[in-house]
Coordinates of C-alpha atoms in Angstrom, one line a residue:
X1 CA 30.7 5.1 -2.0
X2 CA 33.2 2.5 -3.3
X3 CA 33.6 -0.7 -1.3
X4 CA 36.8 -1.7 -3.0
X5 CA 39.6 0.7 -1.9
X6 CA 42.4 -1.2 -3.6
X7 CA 44.4 -4.3 -3.0
X8 CA 44.1 -5.7 0.6
X9 CA 47.2 -6.5 2.6
X10 CA 48.7 -10.0 1.9
X11 CA 46.1 -12.6 2.6
X12 CA 47.1 -15.2 5.2
X13 CA 44.9 -17.7 3.1
X14 CA 47.7 -17.6 0.4
X15 CA 50.4 -18.7 2.7
X16 CA 48.6 -21.8 3.9
X17 CA 46.8 -23.1 0.9
X18 CA 49.2 -26.0 0.6
X19 CA 47.6 -27.3 3.9
X20 CA 44.1 -27.3 2.8
X21 CA 42.2 -30.6 3.5
X22 CA 39.2 -30.6 1.2
X23 CA 36.5 -33.2 1.8
X24 CA 36.5 -36.0 -0.8
X25 CA 32.7 -36.5 -0.3
X26 CA 31.5 -33.1 -1.5
X27 CA 33.3 -30.9 -4.1
X28 CA 31.4 -27.8 -2.8
X29 CA 32.7 -28.2 0.7
X30 CA 35.2 -25.4 1.4
X31 CA 38.8 -26.1 2.3
X32 CA 39.4 -26.9 5.9
X33 CA 42.4 -25.6 7.9
X34 CA 44.2 -27.3 10.8
X35 CA 43.0 -26.1 14.2
X36 CA 46.2 -24.1 14.6
X37 CA 45.7 -22.4 11.2
X38 CA 42.0 -21.8 11.8
X39 CA 42.7 -20.2 15.2
X40 CA 45.3 -18.0 13.7
X41 CA 43.2 -16.8 10.8
X42 CA 40.2 -16.2 13.1
X43 CA 42.3 -14.2 15.5
X44 CA 43.5 -12.1 12.6
X45 CA 40.0 -11.6 11.4
X46 CA 38.8 -10.7 14.8
X47 CA 41.4 -8.0 15.1
X48 CA 40.3 -6.5 12.0
X49 CA 36.7 -6.6 13.2
X50 CA 37.7 -4.8 16.3
X51 CA 39.3 -2.1 14.5
X52 CA 36.3 -1.7 12.3
X53 CA 34.0 -1.6 15.3
X54 CA 36.1 1.3 16.7
X55 CA 35.8 3.1 13.4
X56 CA 32.1 2.5 13.5
X57 CA 31.8 3.9 17.0
X58 CA 33.6 7.1 15.7
X59 CA 31.2 7.5 13.0
X60 CA 33.6 6.6 10.1
X61 CA 31.3 4.2 8.5
X62 CA 32.9 4.1 5.1
X63 CA 36.4 3.2 6.5
X64 CA 34.6 0.7 8.8
X65 CA 33.2 -1.2 5.8
X66 CA 36.7 -1.5 4.2
X67 CA 38.1 -3.0 7.4
X68 CA 35.2 -5.2 7.8
X69 CA 35.9 -6.5 4.3
X70 CA 39.6 -7.1 5.2
X71 CA 38.3 -9.2 8.2
X72 CA 36.1 -11.2 5.7
X73 CA 39.1 -11.8 3.4
X74 CA 40.9 -13.3 6.3
X75 CA 38.1 -15.3 7.8
X76 CA 38.0 -19.0 6.7
X77 CA 35.1 -19.3 4.3
X78 CA 33.4 -22.1 6.4
X79 CA 33.1 -20.0 9.5
X80 CA 29.6 -19.1 8.6
X81 CA 28.7 -17.5 11.9
X82 CA 31.7 -15.2 11.9
X83 CA 31.0 -14.3 8.3
X84 CA 27.4 -13.5 9.1
X85 CA 28.4 -11.3 12.0
X86 CA 30.8 -9.3 9.7
X87 CA 28.1 -9.0 7.0
X88 CA 25.6 -7.8 9.5
X89 CA 28.0 -5.2 10.8
X90 CA 28.6 -4.1 7.2
X91 CA 24.7 -3.8 6.8
X92 CA 24.8 -1.5 9.8
X93 CA 27.4 0.8 8.2
X94 CA 25.3 1.0 5.1
X95 CA 22.1 2.0 7.1
X96 CA 24.1 4.7 8.7
X97 CA 25.2 6.0 5.2
X98 CA 21.6 5.6 3.9
X99 CA 22.8 3.2 1.3
X100 CA 19.7 1.2 1.5
X101 CA 20.2 -1.3 -1.4
X102 CA 23.7 -2.1 -0.2
X103 CA 22.3 -2.7 3.2
X104 CA 19.8 -5.1 1.8
X105 CA 22.5 -7.0 -0.1
X106 CA 24.7 -7.2 3.1
X107 CA 21.9 -8.3 5.3
X108 CA 20.9 -11.1 2.8
X109 CA 24.5 -12.3 2.6
X110 CA 24.5 -12.6 6.5
X111 CA 21.2 -14.4 6.4
X112 CA 22.5 -16.9 3.8
X113 CA 25.6 -17.6 5.9
X114 CA 23.4 -18.2 8.9
X115 CA 21.2 -20.6 6.9
X116 CA 24.2 -22.7 6.2
X117 CA 24.6 -23.2 9.9
X118 CA 20.9 -23.5 10.9
X119 CA 18.9 -24.3 7.7
X120 CA 15.4 -23.2 7.7
X121 CA 12.7 -26.0 7.7
X122 CA 11.7 -27.5 4.5
X123 CA 8.4 -26.6 2.9
X124 CA 5.8 -29.2 3.5
X125 CA 5.8 -31.8 0.6
X126 CA 2.5 -32.3 -1.0
X127 CA 3.1 -36.0 -1.7
X128 CA 4.7 -36.8 1.6
X129 CA 8.0 -37.7 0.1
X130 CA 9.4 -41.0 -0.6
X131 CA 11.0 -41.7 2.7
X132 CA 14.4 -42.6 1.3
X133 CA 17.6 -41.5 3.1
X134 CA 21.1 -42.5 3.8
X135 CA 21.0 -42.2 7.5
X136 CA 22.4 -38.5 7.5
X137 CA 19.0 -37.1 8.3
X138 CA 17.1 -35.2 10.9
X139 CA 13.3 -34.7 11.6
X140 CA 12.2 -31.1 11.8
X141 CA 9.9 -30.3 14.7
X142 CA 7.8 -27.9 12.8
X143 CA 7.0 -30.2 9.8
X144 CA 7.6 -33.7 11.0
X145 CA 9.5 -34.3 7.8
X146 CA 12.8 -36.1 7.4
X147 CA 15.4 -33.5 6.4
X148 CA 18.8 -34.5 5.0
X149 CA 21.7 -32.8 6.7
X150 CA 24.2 -31.7 4.1
X151 CA 28.0 -32.0 4.6
X152 CA 28.2 -28.2 4.6
X153 CA 25.7 -27.8 7.3
X154 CA 27.7 -30.5 9.5
X155 CA 30.8 -28.6 8.8
X156 CA 29.3 -25.2 9.6
X157 CA 27.8 -26.5 12.9
X158 CA 31.1 -28.0 14.0
X159 CA 33.0 -24.9 13.4
X160 CA 30.3 -23.0 15.5
X161 CA 30.8 -25.4 18.3
X162 CA 34.7 -25.0 18.1
X163 CA 34.3 -21.3 18.5
X164 CA 32.1 -21.6 21.5
X165 CA 29.0 -20.3 19.8
X166 CA 25.4 -21.9 20.1
X167 CA 22.2 -21.9 18.0
X168 CA 21.0 -19.2 20.3
X169 CA 23.8 -16.9 19.1
X170 CA 22.8 -17.7 15.4
X171 CA 19.1 -16.9 16.2
X172 CA 20.1 -13.6 17.7
X173 CA 22.3 -12.5 14.8
X174 CA 19.5 -13.7 12.4
X175 CA 17.1 -11.3 14.2
X176 CA 19.4 -8.4 13.8
X177 CA 20.0 -9.2 10.1
X178 CA 16.3 -9.4 9.5
X179 CA 15.5 -6.2 11.3
X180 CA 18.2 -4.3 9.4
X181 CA 17.1 -5.7 6.0
X182 CA 13.5 -4.9 6.8
X183 CA 14.4 -1.3 7.6
X184 CA 16.5 -1.0 4.5
X185 CA 13.8 -2.4 2.3
X186 CA 11.2 0.0 3.7
X187 CA 13.5 2.9 2.8
X188 CA 14.1 1.4 -0.8
X189 CA 10.4 1.5 -1.3
X190 CA 8.3 0.1 -4.0
X191 CA 5.9 -2.9 -4.1
X192 CA 8.6 -5.6 -4.1
X193 CA 10.8 -4.0 -1.4
X194 CA 7.9 -3.2 0.9
X195 CA 6.6 -6.7 0.5
X196 CA 10.0 -8.0 1.3
X197 CA 10.0 -5.8 4.4
X198 CA 6.7 -7.2 5.5
X199 CA 7.8 -10.7 5.1
X200 CA 10.9 -10.0 7.1
X201 CA 8.7 -8.4 10.0
X202 CA 6.3 -11.4 9.8
X203 CA 9.2 -13.9 10.2
X204 CA 10.5 -11.7 13.2
X205 CA 7.1 -11.8 14.9
X206 CA 7.7 -15.4 15.5
X207 CA 11.1 -15.1 16.9
X208 CA 11.6 -15.4 20.8
X209 CA 14.8 -13.6 21.0
X210 CA 13.9 -10.1 20.2
X211 CA 14.3 -7.3 22.8
X212 CA 11.2 -5.4 23.8
X213 CA 12.1 -2.3 21.6
X214 CA 12.5 -4.6 18.7
X215 CA 9.2 -6.3 19.4
X216 CA 7.5 -2.8 19.3
X217 CA 9.2 -1.9 16.0
X218 CA 8.0 -5.3 14.5
X219 CA 4.4 -4.8 15.7
X220 CA 4.3 -1.1 14.5
X221 CA 5.6 -2.3 11.0
X222 CA 3.0 -5.1 10.9
X223 CA 0.3 -2.5 11.6
X224 CA 1.4 0.1 9.0
X225 CA 3.1 -1.9 6.3
X226 CA 0.2 -3.8 4.7
X227 CA -1.5 -0.6 3.7
X228 CA 1.8 0.7 2.2
X229 CA 2.3 -2.5 0.3
X230 CA -1.3 -2.2 -1.1
X231 CA -0.9 1.5 -2.1
X232 CA 2.4 0.7 -3.8
X233 CA 0.9 -2.3 -5.7
X234 CA -2.0 -0.2 -6.9
X235 CA 0.3 2.6 -8.0
X236 CA 2.8 0.3 -9.8
X237 CA -0.1 -1.7 -11.4
X238 CA -1.6 1.5 -12.6
X239 CA 1.6 2.8 -14.1
X240 CA 2.0 -0.6 -15.8
X241 CA -1.4 -0.6 -17.2
X242 CA -1.1 2.9 -18.4
X243 CA 2.1 1.8 -20.4
X244 CA 0.3 -1.3 -21.8
X245 CA -2.6 1.0 -22.7
X246 CA -0.2 3.4 -24.6
X247 CA 1.5 0.4 -26.4
X248 CA -2.0 -1.2 -27.2
X249 CA -3.3 2.1 -28.7
X250 CA -0.2 2.2 -31.0
X251 CA -0.9 -1.3 -32.2
X252 CA -4.6 -0.9 -32.6
X253 CA -4.6 2.5 -34.3
X254 CA -4.0 1.2 -37.8
X255 CA -7.1 -0.8 -37.5
X256 CA -9.3 2.0 -36.4
X257 CA -9.5 0.6 -32.9
X258 CA -8.2 1.7 -29.4
X259 CA -8.0 0.1 -26.0
X260 CA -11.3 1.9 -25.3
X261 CA -13.0 -0.8 -27.3
X262 CA -12.0 -3.4 -24.8
X263 CA -13.1 -3.7 -21.3
X264 CA -11.8 -6.0 -18.5
X265 CA -14.5 -7.5 -16.5
X266 CA -13.7 -9.2 -13.2
X267 CA -15.4 -12.5 -12.3
X268 CA -16.3 -12.1 -8.6
X269 CA -16.4 -15.9 -8.1
X270 CA -13.0 -16.8 -9.5
X271 CA -11.2 -13.4 -9.2
X272 CA -10.2 -13.6 -12.8
X273 CA -10.8 -11.3 -15.7
X274 CA -12.4 -11.6 -19.1
X275 CA -12.2 -9.2 -22.0
X276 CA -15.3 -7.7 -23.7
X277 CA -15.2 -5.9 -27.0
X278 CA -17.3 -2.9 -27.5
X279 CA -17.9 -1.7 -31.1
X280 CA -18.3 2.1 -31.2

């Protein structure tokens, strides 16, 4: 299914780009509209979203994707929560169409947008950090570390507040996006995708905003997925070793050797492997 049906109608962004007010402090900060322009663009985007929702409800998922994309084209690029909602809806359409990889991509884009509003806590620093900062910082409750708040995050959070949304709304959409991405990755299959699904379900298991039915889905997946990941890993490793063995035999054959002359011996203490040569 093509997600690019052709040129979209005239983009309202083109009409107002002479009124952009970029931040002088950060080149990557997206252009900011006046409150009136922002409200107008968001209203137009919301109208497209409602049309797409109606198409989704009628089962016309391909058309819904195209209209959601129109809504994205109209929505100011710094309204990350609204962008995440649209991306999450696009993911739902791809799931209905069994377009699993596209669903994974759409959900990932939704999660990236939400991370700009509500960044995940930093990984613990081994050296404890240097403690330097410029005052634009916050201390995360989970790590106790000082985390700098970027200009982009400040902008995204201000936009979230202007629209009347809260971090609770962000958390709920994040849960939906993770659930949808996990389902899609399960359908994609394979070691990497199944491990990605397991990671998402593990993350979901710590979220307090899940409905009981979603909690049941998560717990079931956490019970069944580890075995599936293990089996996929063994299968892919076996296939890879088979190809390496075939390649090795081709290289060793001129010397009168084969991979049968070499054995991999596992060190039970370190978990590593050593190679032993056996002369036939």
